[in-house]
XYZ file of C-alpha atoms in Angstrom:
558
model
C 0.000 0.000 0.000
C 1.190 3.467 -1.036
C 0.485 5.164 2.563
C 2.545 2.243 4.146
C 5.647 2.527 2.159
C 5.402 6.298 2.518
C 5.059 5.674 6.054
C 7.825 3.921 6.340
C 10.448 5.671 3.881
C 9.502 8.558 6.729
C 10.350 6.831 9.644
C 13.555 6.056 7.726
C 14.705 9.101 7.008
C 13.750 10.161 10.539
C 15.742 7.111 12.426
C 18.631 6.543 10.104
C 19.614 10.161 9.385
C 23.337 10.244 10.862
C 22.698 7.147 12.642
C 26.075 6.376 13.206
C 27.781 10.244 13.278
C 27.581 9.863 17.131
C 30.676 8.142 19.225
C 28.623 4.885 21.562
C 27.727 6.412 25.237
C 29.145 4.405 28.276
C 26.880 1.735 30.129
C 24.530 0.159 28.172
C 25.442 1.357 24.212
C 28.734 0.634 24.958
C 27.960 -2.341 26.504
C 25.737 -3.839 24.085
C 27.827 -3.285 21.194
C 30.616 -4.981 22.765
C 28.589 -8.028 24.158
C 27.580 -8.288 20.558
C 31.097 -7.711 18.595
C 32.443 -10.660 21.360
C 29.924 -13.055 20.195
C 31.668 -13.079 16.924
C 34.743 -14.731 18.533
C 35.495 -17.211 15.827
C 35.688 -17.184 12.172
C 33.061 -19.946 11.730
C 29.301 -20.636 13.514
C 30.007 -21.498 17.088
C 26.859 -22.085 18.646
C 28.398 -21.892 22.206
C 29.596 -18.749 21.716
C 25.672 -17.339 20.323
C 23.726 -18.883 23.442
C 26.679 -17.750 26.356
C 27.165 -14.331 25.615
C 30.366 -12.779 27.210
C 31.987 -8.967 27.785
C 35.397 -8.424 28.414
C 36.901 -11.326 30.035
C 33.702 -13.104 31.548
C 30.584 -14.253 31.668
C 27.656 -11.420 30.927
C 24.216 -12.682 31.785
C 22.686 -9.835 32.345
C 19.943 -10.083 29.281
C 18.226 -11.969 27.141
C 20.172 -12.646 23.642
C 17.582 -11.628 21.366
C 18.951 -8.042 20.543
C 22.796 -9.301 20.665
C 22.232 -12.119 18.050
C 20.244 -9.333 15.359
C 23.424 -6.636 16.046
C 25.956 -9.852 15.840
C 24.255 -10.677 12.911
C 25.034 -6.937 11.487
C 28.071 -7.049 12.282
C 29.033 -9.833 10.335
C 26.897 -8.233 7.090
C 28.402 -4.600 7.033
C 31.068 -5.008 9.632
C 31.586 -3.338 13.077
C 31.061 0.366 13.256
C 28.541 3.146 15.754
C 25.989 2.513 12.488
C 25.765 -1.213 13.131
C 25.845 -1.254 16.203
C 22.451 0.782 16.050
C 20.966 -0.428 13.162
C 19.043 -3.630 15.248
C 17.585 -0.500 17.467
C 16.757 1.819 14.327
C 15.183 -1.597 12.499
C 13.142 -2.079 15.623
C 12.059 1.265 15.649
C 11.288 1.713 11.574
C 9.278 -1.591 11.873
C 6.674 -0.402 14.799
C 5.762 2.779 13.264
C 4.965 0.078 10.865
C 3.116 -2.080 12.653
C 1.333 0.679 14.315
C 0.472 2.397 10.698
C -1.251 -0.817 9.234
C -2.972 -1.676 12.268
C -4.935 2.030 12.070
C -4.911 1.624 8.378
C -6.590 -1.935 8.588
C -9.121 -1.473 11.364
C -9.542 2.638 11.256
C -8.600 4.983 8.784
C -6.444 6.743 6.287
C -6.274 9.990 8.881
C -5.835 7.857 11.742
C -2.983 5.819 10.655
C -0.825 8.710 9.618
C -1.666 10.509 12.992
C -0.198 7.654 14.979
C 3.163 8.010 12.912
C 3.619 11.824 12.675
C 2.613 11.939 16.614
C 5.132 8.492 17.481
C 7.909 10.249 15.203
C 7.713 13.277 16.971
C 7.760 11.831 20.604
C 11.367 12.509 22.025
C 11.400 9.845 24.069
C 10.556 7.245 21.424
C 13.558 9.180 19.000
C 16.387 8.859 21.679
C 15.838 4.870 22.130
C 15.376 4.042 18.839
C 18.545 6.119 17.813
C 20.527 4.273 20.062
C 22.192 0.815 20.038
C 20.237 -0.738 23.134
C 17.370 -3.118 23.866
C 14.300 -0.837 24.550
C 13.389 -0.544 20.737
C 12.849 -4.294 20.430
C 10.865 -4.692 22.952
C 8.953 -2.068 22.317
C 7.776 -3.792 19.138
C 7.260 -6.870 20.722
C 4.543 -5.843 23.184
C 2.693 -3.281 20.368
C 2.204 -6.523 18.601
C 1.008 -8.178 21.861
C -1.516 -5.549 22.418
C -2.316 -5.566 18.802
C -2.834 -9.305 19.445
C -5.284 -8.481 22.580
C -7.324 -5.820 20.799
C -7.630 -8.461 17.634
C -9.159 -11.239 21.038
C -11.610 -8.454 21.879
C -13.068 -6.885 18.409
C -16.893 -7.822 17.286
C -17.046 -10.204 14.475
C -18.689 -7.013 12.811
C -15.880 -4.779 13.403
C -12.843 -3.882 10.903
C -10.236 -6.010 12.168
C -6.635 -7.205 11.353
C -7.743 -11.298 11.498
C -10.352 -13.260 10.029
C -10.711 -14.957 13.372
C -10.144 -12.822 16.549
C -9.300 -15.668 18.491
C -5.804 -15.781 16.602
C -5.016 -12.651 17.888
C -3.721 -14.652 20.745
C -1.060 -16.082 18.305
C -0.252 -12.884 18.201
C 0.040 -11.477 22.015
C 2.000 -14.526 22.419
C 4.457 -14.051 19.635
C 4.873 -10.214 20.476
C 4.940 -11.229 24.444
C 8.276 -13.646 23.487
C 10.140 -11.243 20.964
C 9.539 -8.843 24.440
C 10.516 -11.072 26.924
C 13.672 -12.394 25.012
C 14.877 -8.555 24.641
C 14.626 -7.338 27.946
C 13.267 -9.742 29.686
C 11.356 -8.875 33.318
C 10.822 -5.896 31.191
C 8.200 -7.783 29.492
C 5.955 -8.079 32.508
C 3.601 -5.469 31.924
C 2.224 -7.812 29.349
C 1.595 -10.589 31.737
C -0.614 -7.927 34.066
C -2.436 -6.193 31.182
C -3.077 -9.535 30.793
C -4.201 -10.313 34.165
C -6.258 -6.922 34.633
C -8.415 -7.817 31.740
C -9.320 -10.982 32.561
C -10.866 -10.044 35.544
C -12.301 -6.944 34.149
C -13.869 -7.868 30.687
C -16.178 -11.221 30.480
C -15.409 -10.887 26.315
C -11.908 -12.242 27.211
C -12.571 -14.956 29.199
C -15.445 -16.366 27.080
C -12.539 -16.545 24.329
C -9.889 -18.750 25.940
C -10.330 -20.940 23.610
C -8.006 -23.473 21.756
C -5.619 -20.609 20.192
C -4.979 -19.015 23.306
C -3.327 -22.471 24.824
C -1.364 -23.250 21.134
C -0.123 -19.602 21.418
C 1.137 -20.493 25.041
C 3.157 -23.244 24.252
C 4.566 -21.199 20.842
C 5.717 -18.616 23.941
C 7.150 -21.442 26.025
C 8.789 -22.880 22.937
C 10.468 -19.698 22.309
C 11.780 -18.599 25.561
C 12.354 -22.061 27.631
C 15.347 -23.439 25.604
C 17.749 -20.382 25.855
C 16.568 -19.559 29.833
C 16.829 -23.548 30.659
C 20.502 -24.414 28.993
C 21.783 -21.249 30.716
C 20.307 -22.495 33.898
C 21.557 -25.958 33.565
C 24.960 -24.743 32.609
C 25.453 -22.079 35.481
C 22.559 -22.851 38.134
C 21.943 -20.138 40.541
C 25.300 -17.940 39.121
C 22.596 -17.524 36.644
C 20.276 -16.695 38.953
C 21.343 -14.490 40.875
C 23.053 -12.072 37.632
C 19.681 -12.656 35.583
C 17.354 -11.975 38.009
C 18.518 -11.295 41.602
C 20.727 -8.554 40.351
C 19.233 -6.622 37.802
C 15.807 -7.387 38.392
C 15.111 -8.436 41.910
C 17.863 -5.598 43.091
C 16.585 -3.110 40.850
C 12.970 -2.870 42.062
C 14.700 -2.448 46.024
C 17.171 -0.513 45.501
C 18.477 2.536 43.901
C 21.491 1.706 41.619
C 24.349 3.478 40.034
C 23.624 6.895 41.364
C 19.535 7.344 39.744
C 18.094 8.493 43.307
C 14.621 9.544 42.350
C 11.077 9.905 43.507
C 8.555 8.042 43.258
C 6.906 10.708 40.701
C 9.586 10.826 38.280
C 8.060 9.497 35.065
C 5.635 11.667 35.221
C 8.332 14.218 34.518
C 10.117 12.000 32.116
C 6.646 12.098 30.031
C 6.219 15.844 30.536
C 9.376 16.865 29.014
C 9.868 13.597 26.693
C 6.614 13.476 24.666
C 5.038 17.381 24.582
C 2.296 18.021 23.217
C 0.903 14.590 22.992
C 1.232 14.043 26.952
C -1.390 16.942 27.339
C -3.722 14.603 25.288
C -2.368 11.188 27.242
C -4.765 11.512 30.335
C -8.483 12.283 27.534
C -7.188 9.138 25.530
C -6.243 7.026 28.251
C -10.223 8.341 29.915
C -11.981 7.507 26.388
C -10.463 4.072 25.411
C -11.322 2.856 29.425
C -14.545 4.435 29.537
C -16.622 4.826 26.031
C -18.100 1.178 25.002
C -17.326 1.806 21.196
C -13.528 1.840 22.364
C -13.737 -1.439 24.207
C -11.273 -3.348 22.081
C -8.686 -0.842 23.041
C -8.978 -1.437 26.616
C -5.344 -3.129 26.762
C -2.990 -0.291 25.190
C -4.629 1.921 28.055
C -4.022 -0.617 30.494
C -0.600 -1.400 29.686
C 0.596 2.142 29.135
C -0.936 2.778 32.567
C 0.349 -0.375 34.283
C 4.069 0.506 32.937
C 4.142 3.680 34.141
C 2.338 3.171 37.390
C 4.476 -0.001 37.745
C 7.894 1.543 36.906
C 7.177 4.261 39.700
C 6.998 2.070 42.361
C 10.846 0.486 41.184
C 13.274 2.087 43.324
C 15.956 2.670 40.040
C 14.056 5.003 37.701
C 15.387 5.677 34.082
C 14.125 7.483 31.661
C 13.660 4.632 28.811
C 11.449 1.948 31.413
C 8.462 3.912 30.059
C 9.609 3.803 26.505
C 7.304 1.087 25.646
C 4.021 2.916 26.647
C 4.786 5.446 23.903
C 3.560 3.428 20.786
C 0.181 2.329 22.711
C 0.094 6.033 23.467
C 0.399 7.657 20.105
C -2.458 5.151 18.893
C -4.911 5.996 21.355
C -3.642 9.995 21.087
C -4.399 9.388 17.412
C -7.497 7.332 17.663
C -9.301 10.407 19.705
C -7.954 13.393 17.610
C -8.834 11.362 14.346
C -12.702 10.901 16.026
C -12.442 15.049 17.002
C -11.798 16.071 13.194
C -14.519 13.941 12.178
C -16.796 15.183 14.982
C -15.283 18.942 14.316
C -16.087 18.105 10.504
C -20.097 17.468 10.918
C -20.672 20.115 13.013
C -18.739 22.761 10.126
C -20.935 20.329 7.962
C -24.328 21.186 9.734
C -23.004 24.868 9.793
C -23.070 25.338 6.438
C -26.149 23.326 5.905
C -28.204 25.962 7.947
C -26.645 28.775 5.949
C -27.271 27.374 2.692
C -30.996 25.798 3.057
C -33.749 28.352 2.613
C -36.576 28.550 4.662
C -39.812 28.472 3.781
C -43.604 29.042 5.746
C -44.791 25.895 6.974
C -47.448 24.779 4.901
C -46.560 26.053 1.917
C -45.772 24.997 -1.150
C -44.068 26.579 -4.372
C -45.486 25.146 -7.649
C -44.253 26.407 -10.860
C -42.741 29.726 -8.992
C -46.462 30.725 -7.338
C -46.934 30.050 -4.074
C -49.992 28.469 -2.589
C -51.405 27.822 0.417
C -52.284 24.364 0.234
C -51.628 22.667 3.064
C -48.371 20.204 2.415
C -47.826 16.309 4.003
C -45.246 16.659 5.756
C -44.057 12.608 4.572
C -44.297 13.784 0.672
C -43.162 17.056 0.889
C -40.558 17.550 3.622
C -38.773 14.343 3.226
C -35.281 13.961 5.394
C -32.547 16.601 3.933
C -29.947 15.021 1.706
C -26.628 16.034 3.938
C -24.210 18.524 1.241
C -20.719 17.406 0.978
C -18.038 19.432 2.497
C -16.742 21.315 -0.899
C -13.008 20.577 -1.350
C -11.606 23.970 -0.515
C -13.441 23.890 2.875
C -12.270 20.863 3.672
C -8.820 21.267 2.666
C -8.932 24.887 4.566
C -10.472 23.040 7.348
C -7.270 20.122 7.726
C -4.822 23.135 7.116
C -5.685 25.012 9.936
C -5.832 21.497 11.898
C -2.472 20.396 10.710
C -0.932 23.795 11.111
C -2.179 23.788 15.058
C -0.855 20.620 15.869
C 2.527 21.505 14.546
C 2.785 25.176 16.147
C 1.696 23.366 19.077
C 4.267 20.888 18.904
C 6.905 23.511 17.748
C 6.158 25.443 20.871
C 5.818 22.784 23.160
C 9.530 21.393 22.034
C 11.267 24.634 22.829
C 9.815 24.922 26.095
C 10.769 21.633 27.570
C 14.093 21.470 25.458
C 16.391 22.104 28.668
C 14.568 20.123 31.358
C 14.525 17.268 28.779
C 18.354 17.555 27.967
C 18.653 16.675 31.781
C 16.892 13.536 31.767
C 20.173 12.209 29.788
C 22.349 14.340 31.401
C 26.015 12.818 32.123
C 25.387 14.244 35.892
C 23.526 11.711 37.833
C 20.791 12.655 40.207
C 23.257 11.601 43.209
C 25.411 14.229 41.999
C 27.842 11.916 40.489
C 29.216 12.667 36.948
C 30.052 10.307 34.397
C 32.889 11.123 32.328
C 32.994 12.387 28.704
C 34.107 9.726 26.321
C 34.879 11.832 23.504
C 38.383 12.643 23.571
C 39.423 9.149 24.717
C 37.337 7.220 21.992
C 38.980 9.625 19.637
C 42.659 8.758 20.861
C 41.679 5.237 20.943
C 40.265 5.116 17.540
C 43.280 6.721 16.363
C 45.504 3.972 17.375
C 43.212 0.901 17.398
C 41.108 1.770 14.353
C 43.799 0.894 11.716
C 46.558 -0.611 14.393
C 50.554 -0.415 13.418
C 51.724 -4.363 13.151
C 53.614 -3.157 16.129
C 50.332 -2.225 18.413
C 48.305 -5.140 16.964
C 51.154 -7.463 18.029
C 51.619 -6.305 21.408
C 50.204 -9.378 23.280
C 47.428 -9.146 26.520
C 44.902 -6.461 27.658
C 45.015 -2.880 27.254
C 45.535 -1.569 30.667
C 43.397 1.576 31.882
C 45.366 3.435 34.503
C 43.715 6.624 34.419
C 43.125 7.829 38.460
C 39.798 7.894 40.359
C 37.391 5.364 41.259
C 34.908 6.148 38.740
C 36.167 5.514 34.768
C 33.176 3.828 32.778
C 35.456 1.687 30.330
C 32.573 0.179 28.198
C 33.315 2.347 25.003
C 37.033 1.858 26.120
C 36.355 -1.771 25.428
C 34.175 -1.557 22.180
C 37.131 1.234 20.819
C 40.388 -0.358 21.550
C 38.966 -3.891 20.232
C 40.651 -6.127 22.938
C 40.662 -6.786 26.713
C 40.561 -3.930 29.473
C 42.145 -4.046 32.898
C 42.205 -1.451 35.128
C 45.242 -0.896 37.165
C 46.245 1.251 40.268
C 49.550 2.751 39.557
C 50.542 3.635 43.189
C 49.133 2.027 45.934
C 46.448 4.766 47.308
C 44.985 3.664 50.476
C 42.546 6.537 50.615
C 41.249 5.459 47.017
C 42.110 1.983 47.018
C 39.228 -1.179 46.674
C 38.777 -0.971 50.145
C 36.993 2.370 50.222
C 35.496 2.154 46.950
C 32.393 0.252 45.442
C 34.054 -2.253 42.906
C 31.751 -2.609 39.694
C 33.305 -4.582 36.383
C 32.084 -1.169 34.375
C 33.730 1.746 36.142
C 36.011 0.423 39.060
C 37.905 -2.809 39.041
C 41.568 -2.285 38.798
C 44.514 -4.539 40.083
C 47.965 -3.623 41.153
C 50.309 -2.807 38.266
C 52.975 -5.015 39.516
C 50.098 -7.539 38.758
C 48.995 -6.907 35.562
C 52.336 -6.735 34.035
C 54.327 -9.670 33.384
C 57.966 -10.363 31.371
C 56.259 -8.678 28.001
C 55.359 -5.136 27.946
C 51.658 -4.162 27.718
C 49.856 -1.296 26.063
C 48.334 0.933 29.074
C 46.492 4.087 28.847
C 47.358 7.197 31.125
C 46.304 10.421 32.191
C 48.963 13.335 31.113
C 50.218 14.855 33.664
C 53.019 17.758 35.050
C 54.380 14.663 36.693
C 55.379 11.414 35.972
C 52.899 9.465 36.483
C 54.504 5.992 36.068
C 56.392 4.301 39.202
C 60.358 4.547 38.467
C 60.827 0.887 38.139
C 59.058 0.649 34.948
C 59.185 1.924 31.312
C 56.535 3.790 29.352
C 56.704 4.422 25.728
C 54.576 6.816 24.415
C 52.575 6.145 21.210
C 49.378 8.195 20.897
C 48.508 11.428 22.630
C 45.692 13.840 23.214
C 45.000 16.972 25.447
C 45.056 15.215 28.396
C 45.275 11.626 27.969
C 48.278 9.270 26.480
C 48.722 5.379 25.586
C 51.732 4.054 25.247
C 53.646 0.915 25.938
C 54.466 0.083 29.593
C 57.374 -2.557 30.624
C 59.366 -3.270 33.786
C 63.154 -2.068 33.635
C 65.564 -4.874 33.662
């Protein structure tokens, strides 16, 4: 269909524009895209190597593999680079404006459909995830197409609809529910309770649990049991406790890595993330839960309202744990404005229908151009008026002025909240803490490691990281320099040592230098500085500088 392609060649201009012009962010870009790269280990399929995923020099268990194995896959089509390492997220992203577009298009209308993409491609927060490399985009997808599923379960056989058979739309929830859980998984829940809610709050669902509902179940279990169960058998509750206890279970108790918020946050990440549209959030959310004709879109209200309402109560808050609501958001957003123009439209329709029509004396009727006063039937004579068609011009002026609103709205709206919204992904943490800027160490690193010398690419062992402090994110150190990362402690500090710092594999795990080297000499990256920073009974060889930072070989002196 024309309005889908054009749909989508807009999305794709939007998402892929300079996709890759950025340098990766520490945590979880960098991350990602180095989980990913590592599971490309050998030159040939190793299956091991796909199902364990790894990041520097251990296990990572952290997530589900879906989004790894579609950026791995990337990799090894157009090679590794910031582009690829997006391009799974940007895919994600470019396929649910599409999925969102043909729903409308299928069970609503032309107007409808194309408000749900201009309104979804214009909600900040949905941009910034899908432009990134990480695994919010995916599942993002996967629950619109669960919902989509769950609306299919609920529509009247007489109603437009995407399936021949509502009862498949439980193939589906299902299907969306695993491409969810096997991105982020516990992510995914909010499925499981819109789920849950409507069951016990619409009769129409329960009286269709029938036989597809039960073959979509075991389609789910098929898809997410093998991957959870051979990681389980392999590392038992080490797998356990990293997959769940961690990062899910620790998560929802306690605050982590500095994002000390209250409990009302998202309702300012919504505020400044998505203006206009959240203005319009609270009369969609009202209309789909409240007027019967909107009954089949009962769970997009519920799960944008059960993610946000269950996100708040999480004690670590970040910005993107709401990203999924956005989608269900900008379709009922678009649902309700697309009914208001066609409401707005009749009554500019009866306006002109009361200007045009003359009137006339009751019971009188004109025959021939005389008028006479026999009495008329009111059946024969005043039959029902024949409605006049909106002339082109007036409805054209009329979706102008409507388009041109929206935008100045939006326009306005954007400028206002463009500071408060730059904070939300602000390198200053809401503990006060900020994380460094990457930029002029990816650039010295990408310098050296990018097109290595035979002499840097033979230097055997890990690039060692002994820049000072006990808080250096080395993800994008990692992804840039290609090859293993230890930190190291130059001088023995006892004021900054492990003992009075939080150790964390990401920003602050470093081992004595005496340690870390051995008889060869290793590459190690330092902070310039007035003085020497390297203990007198070794060597450093300087390769690569910048303003403030400089690698170089390190080896102990005979």
């Amino acid at each position: 269909m024309p309005s889908i392609a054009l749909a989508v060649l807009l999305s794709a201009i939007v998402i892929l524009t300079l996709l890759g012009h950025n340098r990766l962010t520490d945590w979880d870009e960098g991350i990602y895209a180095q989980v990913s790269r590592q599971i490309l280990t050998t030159q040939h399929f190793n299956p091991a190597s796909w199902l364990v995923l790894h990041w520097n020099t251990g296990l990572w268990l952290e997530k589900p593999p879906l989004t790894f194995w579609i950026t791995a896959l990337f990799y090894k089509l157009f090679g590794v680079s910031e582009f690829t390492a997006r391009l799974g997220s940007a895919l994600a992203g470019i396929a649910l404006v599409k999925l969102l577009h043909y729903w409308l298009l299928r069970t609503r209308d032309l107007l409808t459909a194309w408000l749900s993409t201009f309104i979804l491609l214009s909600t900040f927060g949905f941009l910034h995830i899908v432009r990134v490399g990480e695994t919010d985009t995916l599942l993002s997808f996967g629950c619109m197409l669960a919902l989509i599923g769950l609306t299919e379960v609920l529509r009247d056989a007489d109603e437009p609809a995407l399936l021949s058979n509502p009862a498949n739309g439980w193939y589906l929830y299902w299907t969306g529910f695993a491409i969810a859980l096997m991105s982020k998984g516990a992510a995914s829940g909010g499925l499981f309770l819109t789920l849950i809610l409507l069951l016990l709050v619409d009769p129409t669902l329960r009286r269709r649990l029938r036989a597809p509902f039960f073959y979509g179940l075991l389609l789910f279990l098929v898809l997410v049991l093998p991957w959870h169960l051979y990681l389980l058998h392999l590392y038992g509750n080490f797998f356990v406790d990293e997959y769940l206890n961690l990062h899910v279970i620790g998560r929802v108790t306690h605050q982590y890595d500095g994002h000390i918020t209250h409990w009302w946050y998202y309702l300012r990440v919504l505020l400044f993330s998505a203006p206009p549209w959240v203005l319009l959030y609270p009369i969609a959310l009202y209309a789909a839960l409240r007027q019967p004709h909107l009954r089949p879109l009962r769970p997009l209200a519920l799960f944008a309202l059960t993610q946000i309402i269950a996100f708040s109560f999480v004690q670590t808050r970040l910005p993107h744990y709401v990203a999924p609501a956005y989608a269900p958001l900008s379709a009922l957003v678009a649902i309700w404005l697309a009914d208001w123009f066609q409401r707005r439209s009749l009554v500019i329709l009866s306006e002109r229908e009361n200007a045009v029509t003359p009137s006339e004396p009751e019971n009188v009727v004109i025959l021939s151009g005389a008028r006479s006063a026999q009495p008329k039937d009111p059946d024969a004579l005043h039959p029902a008026p024949t409605p006049l068609p909106l002339s082109a011009p007036t409805l054209f002026r009329f979706r102008l002025q409507f388009a041109t609103a929206l935008a100045a709205l939006w326009i306005l709206t954007a400028l206002l909240t463009a500071h408060p919204r730059s904070q939300l992904h602000s390198p200053r943490l809401p503990n006060g803490v900020v994380t460094p800027n990457n930029r002029e160490v990816t650039a010295l690193l990408k310098q050296v490691f990018q097109h290595p010398s035979p002499f840097v690419a033979n230097t055997p062992g890990p690039l060692l990281d002994g820049r000072p402090g006990t808080y250096n994110p080395i993800p994008t150190v990692l992804f840039y320099a290609n090859r293993p990362v230890q930190q190291v402690e130059l001088h023995s500090n006892p004021t900054t040592g492990p003992s009075n710092a939080t150790m964390d594999i990401y920003t602050y795990n470093p081992i004595p230098l005496s340690q870390a080297l051995t008889t060869e000499p290793r590459l190690i990256l330092i902070t310039r500085a007035p003085n020497p920073q390297i203990p007198a009974a070794y060597n450093f060889q300087p390769i690569a500088t910048s303003p403030t930072l400089e690698l170089g070989l390190i080896s102990r002196l005979p």
